[in-house]
Short mmCIF file of C-alpha atoms in Angstrom, two decimals:
data_model
loop_
_atom_site.label_atom_id
_atom_site.label_comp_id
_atom_site.label_asym_id
_atom_site.label_seq_id
_atom_site.Cartn_x
_atom_site.Cartn_y
_atom_site.Cartn_z
CA UNK A 865 0.00 0.00 0.00
CA UNK A 866 1.60 3.23 -1.17
CA UNK A 867 2.18 6.08 1.25
CA UNK A 868 0.43 9.32 0.29
CA UNK A 869 2.32 12.49 1.19
CA UNK A 870 0.91 15.97 0.59
CA UNK A 871 3.26 18.93 0.17
CA UNK A 872 1.47 21.97 1.49
CA UNK A 873 1.96 25.51 2.73
CA UNK A 874 -0.51 28.24 1.86
CA UNK A 875 2.40 30.65 1.51
CA UNK A 876 3.58 30.80 -2.10
CA UNK A 877 7.17 30.53 -3.26
CA UNK A 878 8.41 28.25 -0.48
CA UNK A 879 9.53 25.37 -2.70
CA UNK A 880 6.50 23.03 -2.72
CA UNK A 881 6.62 22.25 -6.43
CA UNK A 882 10.43 22.12 -6.56
CA UNK A 883 10.32 19.66 -3.67
CA UNK A 884 7.55 17.55 -5.23
CA UNK A 885 9.41 17.25 -8.55
CA UNK A 886 12.84 16.55 -7.10
CA UNK A 887 11.81 14.34 -4.19
CA UNK A 888 9.67 12.23 -6.53
CA UNK A 889 12.53 11.90 -9.04
CA UNK A 890 14.97 10.98 -6.25
CA UNK A 891 12.63 8.31 -4.85
CA UNK A 892 12.16 6.92 -8.39
CA UNK A 893 15.95 6.89 -8.88
CA UNK A 894 16.15 4.84 -5.67
CA UNK A 895 13.91 2.29 -7.43
CA UNK A 896 10.60 3.22 -5.84
CA UNK A 897 7.48 3.48 -7.99
CA UNK A 898 6.15 7.01 -7.54
CA UNK A 899 3.07 8.93 -8.63
CA UNK A 900 2.91 12.74 -8.54
CA UNK A 901 -0.55 14.25 -8.34
CA UNK A 902 -0.45 17.84 -9.52
CA UNK A 903 -3.21 19.53 -7.49
CA UNK A 904 -2.14 23.07 -8.40
CA UNK A 905 -3.90 24.80 -11.35
CA UNK A 906 -0.55 26.33 -12.38
CA UNK A 907 0.49 22.77 -13.40
CA UNK A 908 4.19 23.48 -12.77
CA UNK A 909 4.86 20.01 -11.34
CA UNK A 910 3.46 18.50 -14.56
CA UNK A 911 5.56 20.60 -16.93
CA UNK A 912 8.61 20.27 -14.65
CA UNK A 913 8.46 16.50 -15.16
CA UNK A 914 8.27 16.73 -18.93
CA UNK A 915 4.49 16.57 -19.41
CA UNK A 916 3.15 18.76 -22.23
CA UNK A 917 0.02 20.02 -20.48
CA UNK A 918 -1.40 21.37 -23.76
CA UNK A 919 -1.53 17.85 -25.17
CA UNK A 920 -3.20 15.85 -22.40
CA UNK A 921 -6.83 14.85 -22.78
CA UNK A 922 -7.61 14.12 -19.15
CA UNK A 923 -6.20 15.73 -16.02
CA UNK A 924 -6.82 15.68 -12.28
CA UNK A 925 -9.73 18.07 -12.99
CA UNK A 926 -11.67 15.48 -15.00
CA UNK A 927 -10.94 12.84 -12.37
CA UNK A 928 -12.24 14.99 -9.49
CA UNK A 929 -15.21 16.64 -11.19
CA UNK A 930 -16.31 14.13 -13.85
CA UNK A 931 -15.31 10.92 -12.11
CA UNK A 932 -12.90 9.78 -14.84
CA UNK A 933 -10.74 6.80 -13.85
CA UNK A 934 -7.34 8.26 -12.85
CA UNK A 935 -5.61 5.41 -14.70
CA UNK A 936 -6.81 7.03 -17.93
CA UNK A 937 -5.19 10.35 -17.01
CA UNK A 938 -1.86 9.17 -15.51
CA UNK A 939 1.14 9.79 -17.76
CA UNK A 940 4.73 8.53 -17.73
CA UNK A 941 7.22 11.23 -16.77
CA UNK A 942 10.74 11.74 -18.10
CA UNK A 943 12.03 9.57 -15.21
CA UNK A 944 11.76 5.79 -15.06
CA UNK A 945 9.39 4.59 -12.26
CA UNK A 946 7.84 8.08 -12.01
CA UNK A 947 4.30 8.83 -13.18
CA UNK A 948 2.22 12.02 -13.18
CA UNK A 949 -1.48 12.78 -12.86
CA UNK A 950 -1.26 16.19 -14.55
CA UNK A 951 -3.07 19.41 -13.75
CA UNK A 952 -4.62 22.15 -15.89
CA UNK A 953 -5.80 25.72 -15.38
CA UNK A 954 -9.37 24.28 -15.39
CA UNK A 955 -8.65 23.08 -11.86
CA UNK A 956 -9.40 26.63 -10.67
CA UNK A 957 -13.07 25.93 -11.47
CA UNK A 958 -13.04 22.67 -9.54
CA UNK A 959 -12.99 24.64 -6.28
CA UNK A 960 -16.53 25.86 -7.06
CA UNK A 961 -17.78 22.62 -8.60
CA UNK A 962 -16.67 20.50 -5.66
CA UNK A 963 -18.53 22.77 -3.23
CA UNK A 964 -21.86 21.35 -4.45
CA UNK A 965 -20.80 17.71 -4.28
CA UNK A 966 -21.70 15.22 -1.59
CA UNK A 967 -18.73 14.27 0.59
CA UNK A 968 -16.78 17.01 -1.18
CA UNK A 969 -13.77 16.75 1.15
CA UNK A 970 -13.19 13.05 0.37
CA UNK A 971 -13.41 12.99 -3.45
CA UNK A 972 -9.63 12.68 -3.88
CA UNK A 973 -9.36 10.06 -1.13
CA UNK A 974 -12.01 7.88 -2.83
CA UNK A 975 -10.28 8.38 -6.18
CA UNK A 976 -6.93 7.16 -4.81
CA UNK A 977 -8.22 4.10 -2.96
CA UNK A 978 -8.01 1.91 -6.06
CA UNK A 979 -4.62 3.03 -7.33
CA UNK A 980 -2.55 3.57 -4.18
CA UNK A 981 -1.59 -0.11 -3.98
CA UNK A 982 0.20 0.23 -7.34
CA UNK A 983 2.77 2.74 -6.03
CA UNK A 984 5.32 2.95 -3.23
CA UNK A 985 4.75 6.70 -2.82
CA UNK A 986 2.13 9.17 -4.03
CA UNK A 987 3.14 12.83 -3.68
CA UNK A 988 0.47 15.54 -3.95
CA UNK A 989 1.65 19.02 -4.94
CA UNK A 990 -0.86 21.42 -3.35
CA UNK A 991 -1.64 24.96 -4.48
CA UNK A 992 -0.66 27.86 -2.19
CA UNK A 993 -4.10 28.08 -0.57
CA UNK A 994 -6.21 26.26 1.99
CA UNK A 995 -9.16 25.76 -0.38
CA UNK A 996 -11.28 22.66 -0.93
CA UNK A 997 -8.71 20.92 -3.17
CA UNK A 998 -5.96 21.31 -0.54
CA UNK A 999 -8.44 20.04 2.06
CA UNK A 1000 -9.05 17.04 -0.24
CA UNK A 1001 -5.29 16.45 -0.44
CA UNK A 1002 -4.86 16.55 3.34
CA UNK A 1003 -7.88 14.27 3.82
CA UNK A 1004 -6.41 11.73 1.37
CA UNK A 1005 -2.85 11.93 2.70
CA UNK A 1006 -1.11 9.81 5.31
CA UNK A 1007 1.27 12.66 6.08
CA UNK A 1008 2.30 16.17 5.10
CA UNK A 1009 5.65 17.74 4.26
CA UNK A 1010 5.71 21.47 5.02
CA UNK A 1011 8.41 23.35 3.10
CA UNK A 1012 9.64 26.47 4.93
CA UNK A 1013 11.91 28.89 3.09
CA UNK A 1014 14.85 30.36 4.99
CA UNK A 1015 13.69 33.93 4.48
CA UNK A 1016 11.99 36.71 6.39
CA UNK A 1017 8.30 35.93 7.22
CA UNK A 1018 9.12 32.20 6.93
CA UNK A 1019 6.96 31.26 9.92
CA UNK A 1020 4.12 33.55 8.82
CA UNK A 1021 1.00 31.50 8.17
CA UNK A 1022 2.35 28.24 9.57
CA UNK A 1023 0.10 28.54 12.63
CA UNK A 1024 -2.90 28.81 10.27
CA UNK A 1025 -1.77 25.71 8.38
CA UNK A 1026 -1.23 23.80 11.64
CA UNK A 1027 -4.72 24.83 12.73
CA UNK A 1028 -6.13 23.51 9.44
CA UNK A 1029 -4.25 20.22 9.96
CA UNK A 1030 -5.70 20.00 13.48
CA UNK A 1031 -9.26 20.51 12.16
CA UNK A 1032 -8.74 17.90 9.42
CA UNK A 1033 -7.36 15.42 11.97
CA UNK A 1034 -10.40 16.00 14.19
CA UNK A 1035 -13.10 15.87 11.51
CA UNK A 1036 -11.84 14.14 8.38
CA UNK A 1037 -8.53 12.29 8.69
CA UNK A 1038 -7.44 11.28 12.21
CA UNK A 1039 -4.44 9.40 10.73
CA UNK A 1040 -2.82 12.52 9.22
CA UNK A 1041 0.74 13.03 10.51
CA UNK A 1042 3.35 15.68 9.89
CA UNK A 1043 6.10 13.93 7.94
CA UNK A 1044 8.35 16.89 8.57
CA UNK A 1045 9.23 20.55 8.12
CA UNK A 1046 11.67 21.00 5.25
CA UNK A 1047 13.94 24.03 5.21
CA UNK A 1048 14.42 25.30 1.65
CA UNK A 1049 16.42 28.07 -0.08
CA UNK A 1050 19.07 27.91 2.62
CA UNK A 1051 22.17 30.05 2.18
CA UNK A 1052 24.80 29.35 4.84
CA UNK A 1053 26.44 32.73 4.16
CA UNK A 1054 23.36 34.60 5.34
CA UNK A 1055 22.84 35.20 9.02
CA UNK A 1056 19.07 35.24 8.38
CA UNK A 1057 19.11 31.67 7.00
CA UNK A 1058 20.81 30.44 10.15
CA UNK A 1059 18.39 32.37 12.38
CA UNK A 1060 15.38 30.88 10.57
CA UNK A 1061 16.87 27.39 10.89
CA UNK A 1062 17.37 27.86 14.64
CA UNK A 1063 13.85 29.27 15.05
CA UNK A 1064 12.15 26.41 13.16
CA UNK A 1065 14.28 23.82 14.99
CA UNK A 1066 13.40 25.39 18.34
CA UNK A 1067 9.66 25.35 17.57
CA UNK A 1068 9.32 21.95 15.88
CA UNK A 1069 12.38 20.00 17.09
CA UNK A 1070 12.40 16.40 15.82
CA UNK A 1071 9.75 17.23 13.20
CA UNK A 1072 12.38 19.14 11.20
CA UNK A 1073 14.15 17.07 8.52
CA UNK A 1074 17.91 16.72 8.96
CA UNK A 1075 18.26 17.46 5.24
CA UNK A 1076 18.27 21.15 4.33
CA UNK A 1077 17.72 22.27 0.73
CA UNK A 1078 20.35 24.84 -0.22
CA UNK A 1079 19.65 27.67 -2.64
CA UNK A 1080 20.89 26.31 -5.97
CA UNK A 1081 20.86 27.66 -9.53
CA UNK A 1082 20.37 24.19 -11.09
CA UNK A 1083 17.13 23.71 -9.09
CA UNK A 1084 15.82 26.93 -10.65
CA UNK A 1085 16.99 26.09 -14.17
CA UNK A 1086 15.96 22.45 -14.51
CA UNK A 1087 12.13 22.92 -14.72
CA UNK A 1088 12.48 25.05 -17.86
CA UNK A 1089 13.96 21.94 -19.53
CA UNK A 1090 11.16 19.73 -18.19
CA UNK A 1091 13.66 17.84 -16.05
CA UNK A 1092 14.21 17.31 -12.33
CA UNK A 1093 17.64 18.39 -11.06
CA UNK A 1094 18.89 14.80 -10.78
CA UNK A 1095 18.52 14.40 -14.56
CA UNK A 1096 19.60 17.95 -15.42
CA UNK A 1097 22.78 17.87 -13.32
CA UNK A 1098 23.13 14.93 -10.94
CA UNK A 1099 26.26 16.47 -9.41
CA UNK A 1100 24.55 19.72 -8.46
CA UNK A 1101 24.09 20.56 -4.81
CA UNK A 1102 20.29 20.71 -5.24
CA UNK A 1103 20.14 17.21 -6.75
CA UNK A 1104 22.28 15.83 -3.93
CA UNK A 1105 20.14 17.56 -1.27
CA UNK A 1106 16.92 16.00 -2.62
CA UNK A 1107 18.53 12.57 -2.92
CA UNK A 1108 19.50 12.89 0.77
CA UNK A 1109 15.91 13.86 1.60
CA UNK A 1110 14.58 10.82 -0.29
CA UNK A 1111 16.95 8.57 1.65
CA UNK A 1112 15.84 10.17 4.93
CA UNK A 1113 12.19 9.52 4.04
CA UNK A 1114 12.95 5.90 3.10
CA UNK A 1115 14.60 5.31 6.47
CA UNK A 1116 11.42 6.64 8.15
CA UNK A 1117 9.15 4.68 5.78
CA UNK A 1118 10.74 1.37 4.79
CA UNK A 1119 8.83 -0.20 1.88
CA UNK A 1120 8.97 -3.84 0.83
#
């Protein structure tokens, strides 16, 4: 039974999509079968893994709103063992359409019940909001990774996200755990980066991943080529950081 991990933080620009793409590619490189669900209307996780979003017939939108079998919409990525359920700008409308559905918070969970056994890991890239689709992702997930960028205002909004997680645990998904807080865009030369690290570590202690994602040019460049960093430049610091994160997650979650 595959583990479902949502990557969420309602603050934009913290590295959710970069983490989804590169963690998924690293897990696949370590011979795990991985599915990325792109639950962000911007569809950056889809294009960053080599999916031409203008040439896909079915996306996560059709699966959620029209009940299409996700197996019909899943596409192979540019990485062996890594598959993508792509997104589309239409997903913006799904927020409104889901509001009128019965059991609207559990549509994604029901959709994944049949396919989760086919994968070792399913990663859900959430949009930077706490709307109904993110609620669906957190209801379907076993755990959540919260990326936190090492910049000013880093902890802003985290209390709101933690409150949302608490509500979802109480009402919809009592099994939801925090997989970990992931520090991103770290620059060891900056005093601020070190202060943020200390602050997050002080607040969340063992919930903070040992792996820290350093600010890295290759991580920024690789999506424009439709490649994760490990395929764009395997020797880059960013690629090595995400491989270390994947290994850390595998130690916490040994699969058969």
